[in-house]
Tab-separated table of C-alpha atoms in Angstrom:
chain	number	residue	atom	x	y	z
A	1	MET	CA	0.000	0.000	0.000
A	2	THR	CA	1.240	3.476	-0.891
A	3	GLN	CA	2.160	5.762	2.010
A	4	ILE	CA	1.771	9.487	1.349
A	5	LEU	CA	3.206	12.340	3.389
A	6	ILE	CA	2.312	15.951	2.694
A	7	VAL	CA	5.021	18.217	4.072
A	8	SER	CA	4.212	21.863	4.586
A	9	GLY	CA	5.037	24.696	6.923
A	10	ARG	CA	6.096	28.265	7.317
A	11	SER	CA	8.975	29.476	5.184
A	12	GLY	CA	12.195	29.208	7.137
A	13	SER	CA	10.834	26.642	9.584
A	14	GLY	CA	12.634	23.627	8.101
A	15	LYS	CA	10.248	22.119	5.548
A	16	THR	CA	13.063	21.448	3.088
A	17	SER	CA	15.130	19.842	5.842
A	18	VAL	CA	12.188	17.549	6.606
A	19	LEU	CA	12.026	16.479	2.967
A	20	ASN	CA	15.763	15.759	2.962
A	21	ILE	CA	15.352	13.627	6.070
A	22	LEU	CA	12.422	11.751	4.531
A	23	GLU	CA	14.532	11.065	1.458
A	24	ASP	CA	17.098	9.460	3.770
A	25	PHE	CA	14.239	7.370	5.187
A	26	GLY	CA	13.457	6.021	1.722
A	27	TYR	CA	10.673	8.358	0.599
A	28	TYR	CA	10.369	9.583	-2.978
A	29	CYS	CA	10.232	13.350	-2.439
A	30	LEU	CA	8.805	16.095	-4.634
A	31	ASP	CA	9.085	19.696	-3.473
A	32	ASN	CA	7.186	22.822	-4.547
A	33	LEU	CA	4.522	20.776	-6.301
A	34	PRO	CA	1.462	22.804	-7.371
A	35	LEU	CA	-1.517	21.484	-5.461
A	36	SER	CA	-3.473	21.056	-8.691
A	37	LEU	CA	-0.924	18.414	-9.782
A	38	VAL	CA	-0.868	16.391	-6.563
A	39	LEU	CA	-3.497	13.790	-7.492
A	40	THR	CA	-1.918	13.165	-10.892
A	41	ALA	CA	1.603	12.964	-9.484
A	42	VAL	CA	0.645	10.557	-6.708
A	43	ALA	CA	-1.229	8.319	-9.156
A	44	LYS	CA	1.758	8.186	-11.514
A	45	LEU	CA	4.178	7.386	-8.706
A	46	ALA	CA	1.891	4.763	-7.171
A	47	ASP	CA	1.486	3.111	-10.587
A	48	SER	CA	5.294	2.976	-10.793
A	49	ASP	CA	5.268	0.827	-7.628
A	50	ILE	CA	6.710	3.605	-5.464
A	51	LYS	CA	5.403	2.876	-1.966
A	52	LYS	CA	6.598	5.889	0.039
A	53	ILE	CA	5.857	9.366	-1.318
A	54	ALA	CA	6.506	12.761	0.288
A	55	LEU	CA	5.143	15.935	-1.291
A	56	GLY	CA	6.302	19.423	-0.340
A	57	ILE	CA	3.516	22.012	-0.586
A	58	ASP	CA	3.826	25.613	0.556
A	59	VAL	CA	2.857	29.185	-0.308
A	60	ARG	CA	4.702	28.986	-3.619
A	61	THR	CA	1.742	27.015	-4.971
A	62	PRO	CA	-0.955	29.267	-6.519
A	63	LYS	CA	-3.235	30.887	-3.924
A	64	ALA	CA	-6.326	29.494	-5.670
A	65	ASP	CA	-4.920	25.983	-5.229
A	66	LEU	CA	-4.395	26.430	-1.497
A	67	SER	CA	-8.001	27.450	-1.023
A	68	LYS	CA	-9.022	24.071	-2.496
A	69	PHE	CA	-6.705	22.014	-0.301
A	70	ASP	CA	-9.588	20.278	1.494
A	71	ASP	CA	-10.892	18.909	-1.811
A	72	THR	CA	-7.496	17.467	-2.743
A	73	PHE	CA	-6.935	16.121	0.761
A	74	ASN	CA	-10.302	14.359	0.854
A	75	GLU	CA	-9.751	12.841	-2.579
A	76	LEU	CA	-6.400	11.420	-1.439
A	77	ILE	CA	-8.159	9.887	1.575
A	78	THR	CA	-10.802	8.366	-0.692
A	79	GLN	CA	-8.232	6.838	-3.026
A	80	TYR	CA	-5.510	5.744	-0.603
A	81	GLY	CA	-7.139	5.614	2.846
A	82	LYS	CA	-6.738	7.884	5.862
A	83	ASP	CA	-4.282	5.517	7.533
A	84	ASN	CA	-1.910	5.887	4.574
A	85	LEU	CA	-1.962	9.681	4.474
A	86	LYS	CA	-0.288	12.066	6.931
A	87	ILE	CA	0.504	15.776	6.993
A	88	ILE	CA	3.693	17.061	8.597
A	89	TYR	CA	3.589	20.780	9.336
A	90	THR	CA	6.642	22.727	10.524
A	91	THR	CA	6.571	26.045	12.299
A	92	ALA	CA	8.801	28.293	14.392
A	93	ASN	CA	8.343	31.457	16.386
A	94	GLU	CA	8.440	34.742	14.490
A	95	ASN	CA	11.738	35.949	15.981
A	96	LYS	CA	13.429	32.729	14.939
A	97	LEU	CA	12.030	32.945	11.400
A	98	VAL	CA	13.217	36.545	11.024
A	99	ALA	CA	16.671	35.578	12.320
A	100	ARG	CA	16.910	32.693	9.847
A	101	PHE	CA	16.000	34.892	6.887
A	102	ASP	CA	18.538	37.486	8.048
A	103	ALA	CA	21.239	34.845	8.414
A	104	THR	CA	20.692	33.313	4.965
A	105	TYR	CA	19.867	36.533	3.047
A	106	ARG	CA	16.949	34.720	1.454
A	107	VAL	CA	13.764	36.462	0.363
A	108	HIS	CA	10.426	35.249	1.713
A	109	PRO	CA	8.357	33.735	-1.151
A	110	LEU	CA	5.509	36.212	-0.602
A	111	MET	CA	7.937	39.104	-0.875
A	112	ALA	CA	9.440	37.639	-4.035
A	113	THR	CA	6.016	37.640	-5.701
A	114	GLY	CA	5.125	41.105	-4.423
A	115	ALA	CA	2.280	39.818	-2.259
A	116	ALA	CA	3.973	41.311	0.822
A	117	HIS	CA	6.288	44.302	1.117
A	118	ASN	CA	8.194	43.331	4.262
A	119	LEU	CA	9.110	40.205	6.205
A	120	PRO	CA	6.766	40.588	9.218
A	121	THR	CA	3.807	41.075	6.872
A	122	ALA	CA	4.818	38.080	4.772
A	123	ILE	CA	5.088	35.874	7.854
A	124	LYS	CA	1.599	36.851	9.030
A	125	GLN	CA	0.014	36.409	5.594
A	126	GLU	CA	1.614	33.005	5.237
A	127	ILE	CA	-0.107	31.731	8.391
A	128	GLU	CA	-3.505	32.543	6.870
A	129	LEU	CA	-2.668	31.029	3.490
A	130	LEU	CA	-1.425	27.765	5.004
A	131	HIS	CA	-4.330	27.407	7.450
A	132	PRO	CA	-6.169	24.818	5.258
A	133	ILE	CA	-3.099	22.579	5.513
A	134	ALA	CA	-2.162	23.340	9.130
A	135	LYS	CA	-5.639	22.533	10.471
A	136	ASN	CA	-5.394	18.993	9.041
A	137	ALA	CA	-1.833	18.330	10.204
A	138	ASP	CA	-1.220	14.998	11.930
A	139	ILE	CA	2.281	15.999	13.012
A	140	LYS	CA	3.213	19.556	13.995
A	141	ILE	CA	6.851	20.285	14.767
A	142	ASP	CA	8.123	23.539	16.225
A	143	THR	CA	11.721	23.808	15.033
A	144	SER	CA	12.567	26.983	16.961
A	145	GLN	CA	14.984	25.196	19.283
A	146	LEU	CA	15.835	22.107	17.212
A	147	ASN	CA	19.052	21.285	15.403
A	148	ILE	CA	19.006	19.004	12.363
A	149	HIS	CA	19.804	15.881	14.406
A	150	GLU	CA	16.966	16.541	16.852
A	151	LEU	CA	14.595	17.239	13.968
A	152	LYS	CA	15.490	13.928	12.363
A	153	GLU	CA	14.976	12.087	15.640
A	154	GLN	CA	11.541	13.669	16.101
A	155	ILE	CA	10.431	12.746	12.584
A	156	GLY	CA	11.706	9.204	13.021
A	157	ASN	CA	9.805	8.902	16.304
A	158	HIS	CA	6.581	10.228	14.778
A	159	LEU	CA	6.791	7.868	11.807
A	160	GLY	CA	8.167	4.886	13.700
A	161	VAL	CA	11.329	4.913	11.596
A	162	ASP	CA	14.706	4.115	13.105
A	163	ASN	CA	17.874	5.567	11.658
A	164	VAL	CA	19.944	2.942	9.848
A	165	VAL	CA	23.692	3.275	9.343
A	166	THR	CA	25.544	1.136	6.821
A	167	VAL	CA	29.071	0.280	7.971
A	168	ASN	CA	31.363	-0.530	5.058
A	169	LEU	CA	34.523	-2.509	5.911
A	170	LEU	CA	37.124	-1.972	3.191
A	171	SER	CA	40.462	-3.732	2.841
A	172	PHE	CA	42.985	-1.999	0.604
A	173	GLY	CA	46.656	-1.797	-0.340
A	174	PHE	CA	48.586	1.362	0.517
A	175	LYS	CA	50.744	0.997	-2.581
A	176	TYR	CA	47.628	1.611	-4.684
A	177	GLY	CA	46.627	4.695	-2.710
A	178	SER	CA	44.600	5.353	0.424
A	179	PRO	CA	40.790	5.571	0.046
A	180	ILE	CA	39.768	9.241	0.122
A	181	ASP	CA	36.244	8.538	1.388
A	182	ALA	CA	37.206	6.582	4.518
A	183	ASP	CA	35.981	7.772	7.926
A	184	PHE	CA	38.515	5.614	9.801
A	185	VAL	CA	41.786	4.216	8.444
A	186	PHE	CA	43.750	1.480	10.220
A	187	ASP	CA	47.269	0.525	9.105
A	188	VAL	CA	48.118	-3.155	9.714
A	189	ARG	CA	51.459	-3.219	7.902
A	190	VAL	CA	53.176	-3.775	11.252
A	191	LEU	CA	51.844	-7.370	11.303
A	192	PRO	CA	53.778	-10.413	9.959
A	193	ASN	CA	53.504	-10.598	6.175
A	194	PRO	CA	52.657	-13.926	4.437
A	195	HIS	CA	53.927	-12.420	1.181
A	196	TRP	CA	57.422	-13.548	2.098
A	197	GLN	CA	56.305	-17.190	2.206
A	198	VAL	CA	56.511	-18.235	-1.445
A	199	GLU	CA	53.798	-20.876	-1.079
A	200	LEU	CA	51.420	-18.261	0.385
A	201	ARG	CA	52.170	-15.393	-1.976
A	202	GLU	CA	49.378	-16.170	-4.442
A	203	GLN	CA	46.815	-16.862	-1.720
A	204	THR	CA	44.795	-14.270	0.198
A	205	GLY	CA	43.710	-13.518	3.727
A	206	LEU	CA	40.555	-15.530	3.058
A	207	ASP	CA	42.468	-18.762	2.441
A	208	ALA	CA	42.956	-21.374	5.173
A	209	ASP	CA	46.741	-21.619	4.733
A	210	VAL	CA	47.181	-17.862	5.207
A	211	GLN	CA	44.873	-17.922	8.217
A	212	ALA	CA	46.947	-20.760	9.674
A	213	PHE	CA	50.055	-18.624	9.173
A	214	PHE	CA	48.434	-15.747	11.105
A	215	ALA	CA	47.420	-18.150	13.880
A	216	LYS	CA	51.116	-18.536	14.730
A	217	TYR	CA	51.298	-14.842	15.649
A	218	PRO	CA	48.961	-13.830	18.531
A	219	GLU	CA	49.513	-10.137	17.762
A	220	VAL	CA	47.486	-10.493	14.550
A	221	ASN	CA	44.230	-11.372	16.286
A	222	ASP	CA	45.101	-8.998	19.129
A	223	MET	CA	45.294	-6.042	16.746
A	224	ALA	CA	42.165	-7.146	14.871
A	225	ASP	CA	40.284	-7.487	18.156
A	226	ASP	CA	41.512	-4.074	19.367
A	227	ILE	CA	40.258	-2.453	16.167
A	228	GLY	CA	36.944	-4.263	16.477
A	229	GLN	CA	36.413	-3.330	20.126
A	230	PHE	CA	37.188	0.325	19.411
A	231	LEU	CA	34.591	0.360	16.636
A	232	ILE	CA	32.007	-1.540	18.692
A	233	LYS	CA	32.332	1.119	21.397
A	234	TRP	CA	32.162	4.213	19.212
A	235	LEU	CA	30.240	3.432	16.010
A	236	PRO	CA	26.792	3.343	17.720
A	237	THR	CA	27.181	7.070	18.513
A	238	PHE	CA	26.751	7.743	14.790
A	239	LEU	CA	23.161	6.471	14.948
A	240	HIS	CA	22.245	9.847	16.473
A	241	ASN	CA	24.589	11.955	14.368
A	242	ASN	CA	22.669	12.220	11.089
A	243	ARG	CA	24.969	9.738	9.343
A	244	HIS	CA	23.848	6.962	7.008
A	245	THR	CA	27.101	5.388	5.881
A	246	LEU	CA	30.512	4.908	7.469
A	247	THR	CA	33.594	3.503	5.777
A	248	ILE	CA	36.214	1.703	7.853
A	249	ALA	CA	39.373	1.171	5.780
A	250	ILE	CA	42.015	-1.353	6.812
A	251	GLY	CA	45.215	-1.311	4.795
A	252	CYS	CA	48.371	-3.323	4.313
A	253	THR	CA	50.982	-3.029	1.566
A	254	GLY	CA	49.233	-4.849	-1.260
A	255	GLY	CA	45.702	-5.351	0.059
A	256	LYS	CA	45.849	-9.114	-0.306
A	257	HIS	CA	46.773	-10.801	2.981
A	258	ARG	CA	46.889	-8.835	6.245
A	259	SER	CA	44.241	-6.202	5.508
A	260	VAL	CA	41.907	-8.816	4.023
A	261	TYR	CA	42.219	-11.097	7.036
A	262	VAL	CA	41.808	-8.284	9.580
A	263	ALA	CA	38.881	-6.695	7.730
A	264	ASP	CA	37.105	-10.056	7.610
A	265	PHE	CA	37.813	-10.629	11.326
A	266	VAL	CA	36.510	-7.155	12.248
A	267	ALA	CA	33.431	-7.506	10.031
A	268	THR	CA	32.452	-10.668	11.910
A	269	LEU	CA	32.869	-8.914	15.280
A	270	LEU	CA	30.806	-5.919	14.199
A	271	SER	CA	28.047	-8.039	12.658
A	272	ASN	CA	27.655	-9.902	15.929
A	273	GLN	CA	27.864	-6.987	18.351
A	274	LEU	CA	26.702	-3.739	16.736
A	275	PRO	CA	23.036	-2.668	17.146
A	276	ASP	CA	20.562	-4.049	14.618
A	277	ALA	CA	20.249	-0.565	13.086
A	278	MET	CA	23.860	-0.807	11.889
A	279	ARG	CA	24.346	-2.979	8.821
A	280	VAL	CA	27.812	-4.283	8.037
A	281	ASN	CA	29.149	-4.811	4.519
A	282	ILE	CA	32.654	-5.878	3.526
A	283	LYS	CA	34.580	-5.206	0.328
A	284	HIS	CA	38.151	-6.021	-0.692
A	285	ARG	CA	39.212	-3.166	-2.959
A	286	GLU	CA	42.195	-4.903	-4.522
A	287	LYS	CA	40.391	-8.162	-5.322
A	288	SER	CA	40.733	-7.572	-9.061
A	289	ARG	CA	44.533	-7.494	-8.614
A	290	TRP	CA	44.820	-10.731	-6.653
A	291	GLN	CA	45.457	-12.893	-9.700
A	292	LEU	CA	47.799	-10.444	-11.406
């Protein structure tokens, strides 16, 4: 069943931020959609098997459209059911709105169209114009004192959506360059190197013979466990830090033995001990070079 969110609110109160957050939560978002096009747009998206839709509607839509909001709203209820339709409305106190416009040097939409000649007048007129939407709001959020992380947490709580962070474990070889997108980089070149055992040179850290070699050196698992325990302690803090992906890079010289083994070891630890909202993936960057 298609879920529809209508996102509206006073200019400067965070409506666009809400849409960005909803996009992170998997919603297909359309902003500044004329109200007269809402029914057609939702039908097209629903027919395309898009199940989560968020529509941004504000005073930029024609005034005549806003006056007919109830008709559009009731038709959406008829077609998709009240349980599948919610309105999120953002607001903030007037002093905060004025301060935000001053800080960003942006022009209020009603001033841009000439409907209002100054900011206080525009703010007051906007309240009246958005009343048909505000009166039907299921979720009202005052963003006056919220930062972006708190706003995201509130929206997630209202919608029953938990933040999910994907943790990407990446093994790599320093001689091919360090990954520029890594959030944490661990250098394991200090560990014993199977490369110098001729019979192990063509194998990788995933092979049993190489793993048996590492088993002779307790410091290998000690370092891997230290890295894992550090990450287990600190990665969950990113669940409340507006992050959706983290890359943990573990490097050795060629990205074939030590980094591969340690990354695989750490990935197993994290998969078993991180919160369910943190999903662990593993990738070996130099895999295409292993047979060269």
